[in-house]
XYZ file of C-alpha atoms in Angstrom:
672
model
C 308.703 170.638 181.847
C 308.217 168.630 179.398
C 307.024 165.831 181.966
C 304.904 168.470 183.536
C 303.246 169.266 180.211
C 302.811 165.941 179.774
C 300.702 165.783 183.152
C 298.914 169.020 181.963
C 297.976 167.233 179.001
C 297.013 163.777 179.885
C 294.572 164.988 182.635
C 292.503 167.347 180.097
C 292.645 164.523 178.042
C 291.700 161.937 180.160
C 288.536 164.271 181.226
C 288.243 165.473 177.858
C 287.335 161.901 177.232
C 285.494 161.196 179.713
C 283.054 164.118 178.490
C 283.284 163.356 174.597
C 282.321 159.569 175.676
C 279.312 160.405 178.448
C 278.108 163.661 176.990
C 276.863 162.264 173.873
C 275.135 159.605 175.855
C 273.932 161.565 178.642
C 272.481 164.433 175.522
C 270.827 161.762 173.962
C 269.083 160.019 177.070
C 267.609 163.604 177.783
C 266.349 163.675 174.407
C 264.970 160.177 174.424
C 263.486 160.587 177.817
C 262.023 164.147 176.883
C 260.655 162.437 173.910
C 259.472 159.467 175.956
C 257.722 162.217 178.332
C 256.049 163.681 175.260
C 254.888 160.409 173.580
C 253.523 159.640 176.999
C 251.604 162.554 177.728
C 250.541 162.700 174.164
C 249.583 158.768 174.400
C 247.390 159.371 177.642
C 245.966 162.613 176.287
C 244.773 160.365 173.045
C 243.575 157.745 175.683
C 241.607 160.326 177.798
C 240.726 162.700 174.842
C 237.047 161.328 174.536
C 236.575 159.412 178.162
C 233.395 160.559 179.635
C 233.578 162.983 182.697
C 233.530 161.456 185.656
C 231.002 163.450 187.128
C 228.378 161.590 185.212
C 229.441 158.231 187.298
C 225.898 158.391 188.582
C 224.092 159.235 186.078
C 225.502 157.218 182.706
C 223.810 157.358 179.651
C 221.155 154.260 178.649
C 217.938 153.257 177.740
C 215.117 154.200 180.826
C 213.651 151.324 182.198
C 210.534 149.914 184.362
C 210.547 147.331 187.431
C 207.222 146.632 188.301
C 206.205 145.751 191.806
C 203.238 143.747 192.856
C 200.706 145.434 195.949
C 203.181 143.424 198.295
C 206.172 145.053 196.717
C 207.608 141.790 195.590
C 209.241 141.587 191.624
C 206.615 141.259 189.442
C 208.566 142.311 185.598
C 211.364 144.274 184.341
C 210.236 146.171 181.256
C 213.631 147.197 178.956
C 216.772 146.545 180.761
C 215.843 145.708 184.546
C 217.102 148.807 187.313
C 216.123 147.918 190.629
C 216.088 150.890 193.340
C 219.397 152.722 193.898
C 220.741 151.502 197.313
C 222.706 153.113 199.987
C 225.904 150.371 200.894
C 224.876 151.315 204.394
C 221.579 150.634 204.697
C 222.289 146.674 203.410
C 223.376 143.929 205.288
C 227.029 143.834 206.014
C 227.655 140.612 204.533
C 226.077 141.944 201.072
C 229.038 144.007 200.223
C 231.261 141.842 202.161
C 230.576 138.712 199.814
C 231.176 141.261 197.087
C 234.319 142.339 198.106
C 235.609 138.582 199.259
C 234.904 137.153 195.766
C 235.749 140.116 193.348
C 238.429 142.289 195.091
C 239.715 141.349 198.666
C 242.590 144.079 198.429
C 239.442 146.943 197.544
C 240.300 148.393 200.453
C 243.952 148.879 200.037
C 244.781 149.617 196.649
C 244.073 153.007 194.640
C 242.234 151.987 191.774
C 244.603 149.228 190.169
C 246.305 146.530 192.001
C 249.409 144.671 190.769
C 249.745 142.571 193.572
C 245.881 141.140 193.005
C 246.656 141.213 189.005
C 249.860 138.795 189.618
C 247.988 136.458 192.124
C 245.001 135.902 189.196
C 247.627 135.166 186.416
C 249.620 132.897 188.911
C 246.337 131.228 189.845
C 244.843 131.082 186.797
C 248.181 128.928 184.989
C 248.312 126.833 188.176
C 244.694 125.678 187.906
C 244.705 125.388 184.256
C 241.540 127.526 183.619
C 240.323 130.913 184.292
C 239.558 131.044 187.728
C 240.109 134.765 188.908
C 240.072 138.151 187.372
C 242.633 140.327 187.848
C 240.531 143.891 187.330
C 239.484 145.368 190.680
C 236.361 146.521 191.345
C 236.910 150.164 190.166
C 238.149 148.754 187.121
C 234.988 147.247 186.235
C 233.000 150.150 187.412
C 234.865 152.114 185.069
C 234.052 149.407 182.505
C 230.275 149.401 183.325
C 229.612 152.583 183.187
C 231.765 154.195 180.331
C 233.313 151.379 178.007
C 232.336 148.933 175.771
C 233.400 145.011 176.555
C 235.766 144.989 173.745
C 239.073 143.377 174.698
C 241.513 145.437 173.398
C 244.972 146.790 175.060
C 243.253 150.258 174.271
C 240.260 149.752 176.291
C 242.302 148.181 178.983
C 244.324 151.189 179.281
C 241.516 153.648 179.155
C 239.957 151.673 181.983
C 242.739 151.809 184.235
C 242.704 155.884 183.722
C 239.532 156.116 184.498
C 239.668 154.132 187.736
C 242.691 156.215 188.643
C 240.220 159.156 188.356
C 237.438 157.243 190.216
C 239.362 156.893 193.087
C 240.887 160.232 193.264
C 237.010 161.248 193.035
C 234.517 159.067 195.257
C 236.019 157.217 198.008
C 235.758 153.733 198.740
C 232.106 153.114 199.785
C 230.869 155.655 197.134
C 232.674 153.502 194.435
C 231.558 150.052 196.283
C 227.823 151.866 196.363
C 228.293 152.923 192.229
C 229.261 149.250 191.633
C 226.270 147.543 193.535
C 223.725 149.776 191.745
C 225.438 149.120 188.153
C 226.540 145.682 187.918
C 224.935 143.147 185.637
C 223.473 139.975 187.632
C 221.919 138.322 184.761
C 218.416 137.739 183.638
C 217.921 141.553 182.735
C 218.466 142.938 186.271
C 221.331 145.523 186.744
C 222.006 146.279 190.263
C 221.847 144.065 193.345
C 218.458 145.476 193.877
C 217.090 144.497 190.879
C 218.892 141.201 190.945
C 217.392 140.319 194.625
C 213.941 141.219 193.261
C 214.258 139.449 190.311
C 215.578 136.101 191.847
C 214.028 135.965 195.339
C 211.259 138.573 195.245
C 212.243 140.861 197.656
C 214.608 144.693 197.946
C 218.131 143.870 198.608
C 217.732 145.345 202.331
C 216.267 141.805 203.179
C 217.974 139.572 201.282
C 220.043 136.628 204.035
C 223.705 135.518 203.750
C 223.395 132.677 201.045
C 220.906 134.937 198.965
C 224.044 137.726 199.237
C 226.288 134.700 198.635
C 224.487 133.867 195.009
C 224.082 137.336 193.995
C 228.113 137.952 194.672
C 229.076 135.042 192.259
C 227.253 136.168 189.338
C 229.215 138.821 187.760
C 231.941 136.354 186.754
C 229.044 134.997 184.415
C 226.103 136.341 184.979
C 223.617 134.530 182.514
C 225.641 131.301 183.117
C 225.390 131.216 186.949
C 221.878 132.990 187.098
C 220.011 130.575 189.682
C 216.696 130.325 187.319
C 219.018 129.163 184.793
C 221.559 126.752 186.306
C 220.539 126.369 190.184
C 223.439 123.860 190.653
C 226.280 126.195 189.105
C 224.641 129.166 191.155
C 224.484 127.147 194.162
C 228.984 125.993 193.465
C 229.545 129.471 193.072
C 227.954 130.840 196.004
C 229.845 127.805 198.536
C 232.959 129.347 196.981
C 231.680 132.672 198.040
C 231.052 131.876 201.350
C 234.574 130.104 201.980
C 236.270 133.400 200.531
C 234.519 135.120 203.170
C 235.809 133.242 205.774
C 239.107 133.610 204.538
C 238.742 137.015 204.890
C 237.210 137.251 208.386
C 233.946 138.386 207.286
C 232.312 135.357 208.761
C 232.570 132.153 210.774
C 232.835 128.711 209.497
C 229.768 127.943 211.632
C 228.017 130.835 209.514
C 228.897 129.659 206.143
C 227.964 126.010 207.340
C 224.585 127.138 208.332
C 224.135 129.451 205.180
C 225.045 126.582 202.741
C 222.227 124.077 204.147
C 219.687 127.300 203.938
C 216.663 126.004 201.624
C 216.160 129.374 199.528
C 213.189 129.335 196.801
C 214.109 131.234 193.423
C 211.045 133.034 192.563
C 209.861 132.048 189.347
C 207.343 135.714 188.536
C 204.367 135.351 186.734
C 205.835 136.959 183.906
C 207.970 134.138 182.996
C 205.944 131.851 180.831
C 202.726 133.782 181.992
C 202.045 135.737 179.007
C 198.647 137.002 181.020
C 201.091 139.713 182.932
C 202.416 141.133 180.095
C 198.506 142.508 178.890
C 198.787 144.043 182.716
C 202.125 145.358 182.202
C 201.249 147.028 178.916
C 198.230 148.687 181.041
C 200.705 150.005 183.764
C 202.919 151.404 180.826
C 199.784 153.556 179.703
C 198.996 154.884 182.869
C 202.470 155.883 183.928
C 202.987 157.528 180.433
C 199.651 159.026 181.231
C 200.790 160.422 184.935
C 204.040 161.489 183.859
C 204.315 162.076 179.930
C 207.512 161.215 178.258
C 209.763 158.653 180.422
C 213.599 159.956 180.320
C 214.821 157.609 183.297
C 214.633 154.242 185.153
C 211.258 153.875 187.090
C 210.343 152.045 190.356
C 206.370 151.135 189.856
C 204.622 149.884 192.535
C 201.363 148.348 190.945
C 198.165 147.033 192.573
C 198.427 143.593 191.288
C 197.943 140.141 193.429
C 200.245 137.553 191.362
C 198.470 134.440 192.793
C 194.907 136.411 191.659
C 196.643 137.004 188.527
C 197.595 133.179 188.187
C 194.074 132.220 189.241
C 192.701 134.462 186.054
C 195.283 132.907 183.563
C 194.208 129.729 184.235
C 190.498 130.184 184.581
C 190.461 131.660 181.395
C 192.707 129.168 179.832
C 190.581 126.304 180.813
C 187.144 128.105 179.821
C 188.614 128.893 176.406
C 188.291 125.200 174.969
C 189.071 125.970 171.295
C 186.029 123.573 170.029
C 183.905 124.700 167.206
C 181.265 127.102 167.860
C 183.053 127.990 171.320
C 184.878 131.507 171.683
C 188.747 132.169 170.423
C 189.173 134.529 172.508
C 188.453 136.177 176.101
C 189.403 138.336 178.962
C 189.360 139.001 182.621
C 189.799 142.053 184.938
C 189.448 141.843 188.491
C 189.426 144.817 191.057
C 188.795 145.439 194.431
C 185.228 147.427 195.226
C 188.169 150.540 195.356
C 188.918 150.295 191.824
C 192.707 148.756 192.463
C 193.163 146.382 189.793
C 194.326 142.747 191.346
C 194.281 140.492 188.089
C 193.930 141.546 184.250
C 194.577 138.941 181.580
C 193.516 140.840 178.423
C 193.703 137.507 175.876
C 194.273 133.663 175.511
C 198.361 134.145 174.580
C 200.250 137.414 174.354
C 202.618 135.726 172.397
C 199.844 135.334 169.490
C 198.533 138.989 169.625
C 199.491 141.770 172.179
C 195.952 143.462 171.438
C 194.380 144.085 174.970
C 190.565 142.757 175.246
C 190.206 144.033 178.439
C 190.888 147.267 177.843
C 190.994 148.525 174.286
C 188.237 146.025 172.950
C 185.217 147.897 172.566
C 182.573 145.518 172.342
C 178.608 145.522 173.026
C 177.919 144.236 176.626
C 174.555 143.060 176.383
C 172.317 142.636 179.012
C 175.126 143.512 181.468
C 174.407 147.001 180.394
C 171.074 146.488 182.254
C 172.728 147.504 185.682
C 172.248 151.244 184.260
C 169.064 150.780 183.621
C 168.057 149.313 186.835
C 170.177 152.068 188.666
C 167.760 154.716 186.388
C 164.817 153.022 187.204
C 165.726 152.719 190.989
C 166.835 156.383 191.324
C 163.069 157.234 189.341
C 161.400 155.237 192.362
C 160.859 152.168 190.830
C 160.646 149.502 193.204
C 162.320 145.946 192.838
C 158.733 144.462 193.720
C 156.812 146.576 191.085
C 155.260 144.588 188.592
C 155.615 144.771 185.120
C 154.051 142.571 181.987
C 156.561 140.772 180.433
C 155.601 140.011 176.884
C 156.285 141.150 172.852
C 156.399 144.728 172.466
C 157.036 146.941 169.694
C 158.179 150.404 169.268
C 157.779 152.230 165.905
C 159.300 149.642 163.489
C 161.372 147.650 166.385
C 160.204 144.769 168.265
C 163.086 143.770 170.954
C 162.151 140.260 172.258
C 163.708 137.981 175.242
C 166.055 135.527 174.284
C 164.718 132.306 173.220
C 161.267 134.236 172.361
C 159.877 133.094 176.025
C 157.869 135.319 177.985
C 156.844 135.302 181.685
C 153.999 137.561 181.721
C 153.086 139.280 185.287
C 156.799 139.927 186.771
C 158.332 141.890 189.600
C 161.386 143.885 188.593
C 163.524 141.742 190.414
C 162.362 138.833 188.426
C 162.874 140.696 185.337
C 166.290 141.668 186.339
C 167.186 138.424 187.530
C 165.900 136.493 184.229
C 167.063 139.369 181.984
C 164.146 139.758 180.425
C 164.519 142.277 177.226
C 161.193 143.713 177.398
C 160.925 144.940 181.052
C 164.385 146.518 180.457
C 163.120 148.276 177.629
C 160.046 149.542 179.294
C 162.101 150.526 182.223
C 164.227 152.710 179.925
C 161.290 154.019 178.322
C 159.406 154.999 181.195
C 162.421 157.075 182.531
C 164.388 158.065 179.231
C 167.226 157.013 177.498
C 169.153 160.170 178.805
C 168.570 159.041 182.455
C 170.277 155.528 181.615
C 173.083 157.550 179.779
C 173.530 159.723 182.831
C 173.426 156.765 185.298
C 176.621 155.222 182.840
C 178.447 158.351 182.787
C 178.315 158.615 186.156
C 179.444 155.440 187.078
C 182.756 156.021 184.748
C 181.271 154.883 181.402
C 183.145 157.317 178.970
C 182.688 155.465 175.729
C 180.289 157.133 172.718
C 176.566 155.728 174.094
C 173.693 155.628 171.538
C 170.678 158.173 172.633
C 168.003 155.451 171.735
C 165.986 152.770 173.349
C 167.932 149.931 172.121
C 170.639 150.988 174.809
C 168.783 149.097 177.382
C 170.036 145.755 175.594
C 173.715 146.858 175.399
C 173.615 148.129 171.735
C 176.334 150.641 172.776
C 180.095 149.680 172.665
C 182.159 149.479 175.582
C 185.340 148.179 177.287
C 185.438 145.526 179.591
C 187.144 147.541 182.007
C 184.882 150.336 182.346
C 181.982 147.886 182.576
C 183.953 146.166 185.194
C 184.544 149.723 187.066
C 180.547 150.491 186.989
C 179.974 147.481 188.652
C 182.501 148.162 191.366
C 180.656 151.332 192.197
C 177.974 149.060 193.373
C 180.080 146.965 195.260
C 181.652 150.301 196.847
C 178.455 151.154 198.284
C 177.878 153.812 195.740
C 181.065 155.500 196.203
C 182.737 156.781 192.932
C 185.045 154.197 191.632
C 188.040 155.014 189.020
C 189.979 151.869 187.627
C 193.668 152.038 188.452
C 196.631 150.024 188.787
C 199.481 152.094 189.986
C 199.884 152.749 193.479
C 203.455 154.861 193.452
C 206.261 155.846 190.684
C 209.573 156.344 192.042
C 212.878 157.041 190.261
C 216.171 155.246 191.111
C 216.841 157.938 193.721
C 214.179 157.263 195.568
C 212.254 160.232 194.406
C 208.724 159.912 194.467
C 206.981 161.372 190.821
C 203.383 160.168 191.392
C 201.677 158.916 194.262
C 198.133 157.853 194.425
C 196.298 160.083 197.039
C 193.419 157.593 197.532
C 190.123 156.491 196.535
C 187.757 159.494 197.796
C 184.300 159.424 199.375
C 182.689 161.058 196.589
C 178.763 159.349 196.325
C 177.557 159.114 193.011
C 174.855 156.651 194.031
C 172.361 157.172 196.990
C 172.141 154.287 199.365
C 168.650 153.399 198.629
C 169.414 153.029 195.044
C 172.319 150.717 195.839
C 170.272 148.304 198.051
C 167.360 148.194 195.185
C 169.928 147.214 192.345
C 172.204 145.327 194.034
C 168.929 143.176 195.323
C 168.227 142.682 191.843
C 171.984 141.752 190.956
C 171.766 139.416 194.015
C 168.969 137.442 192.361
C 170.523 137.036 188.932
C 172.773 134.998 190.527
C 171.243 133.204 193.384
C 168.361 131.719 190.634
C 168.691 133.477 187.714
C 170.706 133.512 184.244
C 173.905 133.717 186.255
C 173.203 131.068 188.419
C 176.296 128.956 186.982
C 178.529 131.786 188.594
C 177.184 130.454 192.254
C 179.500 130.750 194.994
C 179.960 129.553 198.714
C 179.578 132.934 199.757
C 177.075 136.220 198.837
C 177.381 136.988 195.032
C 175.786 139.527 192.780
C 176.275 139.946 189.050
C 174.452 139.544 185.450
C 175.066 137.976 182.302
C 175.325 139.508 178.606
C 174.776 137.858 175.880
C 174.738 139.848 172.214
C 172.875 138.850 168.640
C 173.785 135.772 167.192
C 175.955 135.267 170.780
C 178.731 137.538 169.173
C 179.698 138.602 172.599
C 178.967 136.640 175.895
C 180.191 138.234 178.975
C 179.754 137.814 183.043
C 180.423 140.872 185.465
C 179.772 140.386 189.259
C 181.195 140.903 192.628
C 181.468 139.800 196.148
C 181.532 141.575 199.034
C 185.802 141.916 198.570
C 186.164 141.716 194.721
C 184.508 142.686 191.593
C 185.310 140.997 188.049
C 184.313 141.010 184.685
C 185.048 138.695 181.824
C 184.296 138.654 178.340
C 184.396 136.243 175.616
C 184.056 136.199 172.084
C 185.899 136.172 169.097
C 188.396 139.120 167.412
C 186.721 139.221 164.019
C 183.002 139.365 165.656
C 181.775 136.196 164.514
C 179.238 134.521 166.088
C 179.569 131.734 168.308
C 177.012 128.545 168.710
C 174.732 128.696 171.889
C 177.191 130.852 173.971
C 175.479 133.014 176.572
C 176.516 135.268 179.072
C 175.440 132.111 181.789
C 177.206 129.828 180.271
C 181.292 129.765 180.039
C 181.972 133.416 180.863
C 179.973 132.731 184.183
C 181.838 129.281 184.731
C 185.289 131.240 184.016
C 183.975 134.134 186.398
C 183.111 131.219 188.920
C 186.295 129.324 188.770
C 188.337 132.237 189.216
C 186.677 134.131 191.955
C 186.353 130.979 194.064
C 190.037 130.864 194.142
C 190.412 134.335 194.631
C 188.172 134.627 197.292
C 189.642 131.624 199.358
C 190.564 132.394 202.601
C 188.299 135.201 202.697
C 185.457 136.307 205.584
C 182.374 135.635 204.000
C 180.518 138.820 203.891
C 177.076 140.289 202.698
C 176.680 142.108 199.349
C 176.184 145.899 200.156
C 172.613 146.898 200.416
C 171.091 143.308 199.872
C 168.548 142.462 202.985
C 168.263 146.599 203.140
C 165.964 147.373 200.241
C 163.531 150.102 201.450
C 159.987 149.429 201.380
C 157.684 150.112 198.625
C 155.711 153.174 198.904
C 152.277 151.617 197.800
C 150.937 148.852 196.329
C 151.772 148.502 192.467
C 149.506 147.045 189.588
C 150.864 145.292 186.794
C 152.048 147.634 183.945
C 150.804 146.439 180.446
C 153.354 145.997 177.734
C 154.186 149.647 176.181
C 152.343 150.122 172.996
C 154.212 151.453 169.998
C 155.316 155.218 170.289
C 156.248 157.872 167.961
C 160.268 158.264 166.977
C 160.670 161.211 169.061
C 164.001 162.998 168.395
C 166.642 161.508 170.950
C 166.097 157.436 170.499
C 166.115 155.550 167.544
C 166.548 151.847 166.989
C 170.412 150.705 166.812
C 169.872 149.379 163.490
C 168.799 152.611 161.879
C 171.166 155.551 161.300
C 171.321 158.008 164.403
C 171.156 160.758 162.057
C 167.769 159.761 160.547
C 166.218 160.505 163.710
C 168.564 163.183 165.033
C 169.932 161.370 168.242
C 173.612 161.344 167.517
C 176.221 160.087 169.882
C 177.063 161.112 173.409
C 180.632 161.153 172.940
C 181.295 164.701 174.138
C 179.212 164.912 176.832
C 180.499 161.173 177.958
C 184.245 161.341 178.054
C 183.604 165.297 179.503
C 181.523 163.904 182.300
C 184.216 160.673 182.842
C 187.248 163.401 182.765
C 185.378 165.663 184.969
C 184.891 162.911 187.653
C 188.427 162.088 187.564
C 189.512 165.825 187.682
C 187.524 166.515 191.058
C 187.797 163.297 192.717
C 191.163 161.888 192.487
C 194.515 163.624 193.004
C 198.006 163.266 191.671
C 201.006 164.213 194.067
C 204.326 164.305 194.102
C 205.226 165.453 190.362
């Protein structure tokens, strides 16, 4: 019994001892595990507390940017952070995403956002090499960091990156993740995304790049600035060769294809914005035009412009060559060139954008001098005055005003054509007096001049201030056979999703000058270039134009055109100080000649519209005597007297309203 009791006591003691030995440990383990789980959940909750919603992956917050493309859609310049068009992976050559996967995350299609094997391999490779050769982050992790996180290197940021990577993998499939990455990855030189980088470095969209170019771009995420082909072409090429080798290892391409790509002689483009400040003036103009079309800019924009890079460079070179910095010569200048339809092909607003961002082509209001006589001759032609009609060129007085010719030289009995060619002031004033200043102003407004114009006879000599852009646009109307012209620099605006926000509908067919008047005026302008004051601008092809020089040579201009291109040149000083012996037929005409010679190279030689087709004069004409002193009627006054003395006033409201009405009635904005 004792033995039995001993046994019964022993077994419970043994069993009870087991419960007393392991029970507390089990309870402690459960408690620790529970608290560990609580702490883990709390930690994850803390890490995830202010993480952005994954649904914002495609629309991450950042400053909007504009990418400007040329008339042939090549890259010009990026304003702000540079983002290209959104690309679809399926629309890219297969080797583009393959190159990226091969060098950045070869197990991309096998892992779920995190890749422990890849991380371990990267550590081994880096330790073996004794340098940082491979990174351990997956493409998904890099996307999470690029979209949502700061670049700080802390354990907290790394954990948050891992969480976001896991969530991205749950929300998006692999191709979507790769597409987001390709559209947002920073690739140096201010370019974000594969399309922006392709345009920036190679002057073409991502869909058109070759294998070597794809390898260069795929090698950039490791060190975008240091490896940029515009900065370190040798390092970029070395990295690209590594990418090609990895693509061969992964079976994406053959060794033969890799060898052929390595021999590719791809030229990295240097766009006109790099070192050529002239393009920045154009970019400022485009920015203003975009804002006028769209208002507040709240997204990345891709802007297709009208600019021709070769013509832009020619304009910049011609202006730099013409502005010599010699004493008494002009310190500043501007050039604007456009097609007869008004598409701006080149624009330089000053000598040096770094020194002054003031755009003298679009912002400066300056007196055009005799270049304004275009509107006098036009109003006269529309009033029935023929180029072969004769006037007496001699001293003339109107009230107390006695406008004289340049150098006080007079030619006596001359035709209107000769008066235009020699820029004879007395005849121009007589013509303006005959048709009336109001007709001259109406002609200027009809051709697009929107600046304030004085209602006095001094308008015939270009005493009202205008911009070079609107004056050149007016001459473009004559090159456009009398059809209305609206100078413009933007063809189309889209956002990064490809949505069209604005597209130019076309130039229209609105006639503002009849064919006979076009023929008469262009005949006179052609004479000015062929044997008149603008002969320094003569080209190897038909050309027409007009010189302009203001009092004391404070402004000197030449505006003219060939059949395919219209250009205006202004030279002067920003402080309006006089130049010494500078006339429109000198420095500006030579700058115009140099630019137009380069810009028209290779274009067919075509006649000026209307030249050789001047309508016959209806009846013989006798010389007209020089004008006698006339009364000071309300509506005109010499420019040196206050307009309020004579009740004339400015034509500001009617001029601006007329110009705006033409734009509203005859040009259409679509897609907005």
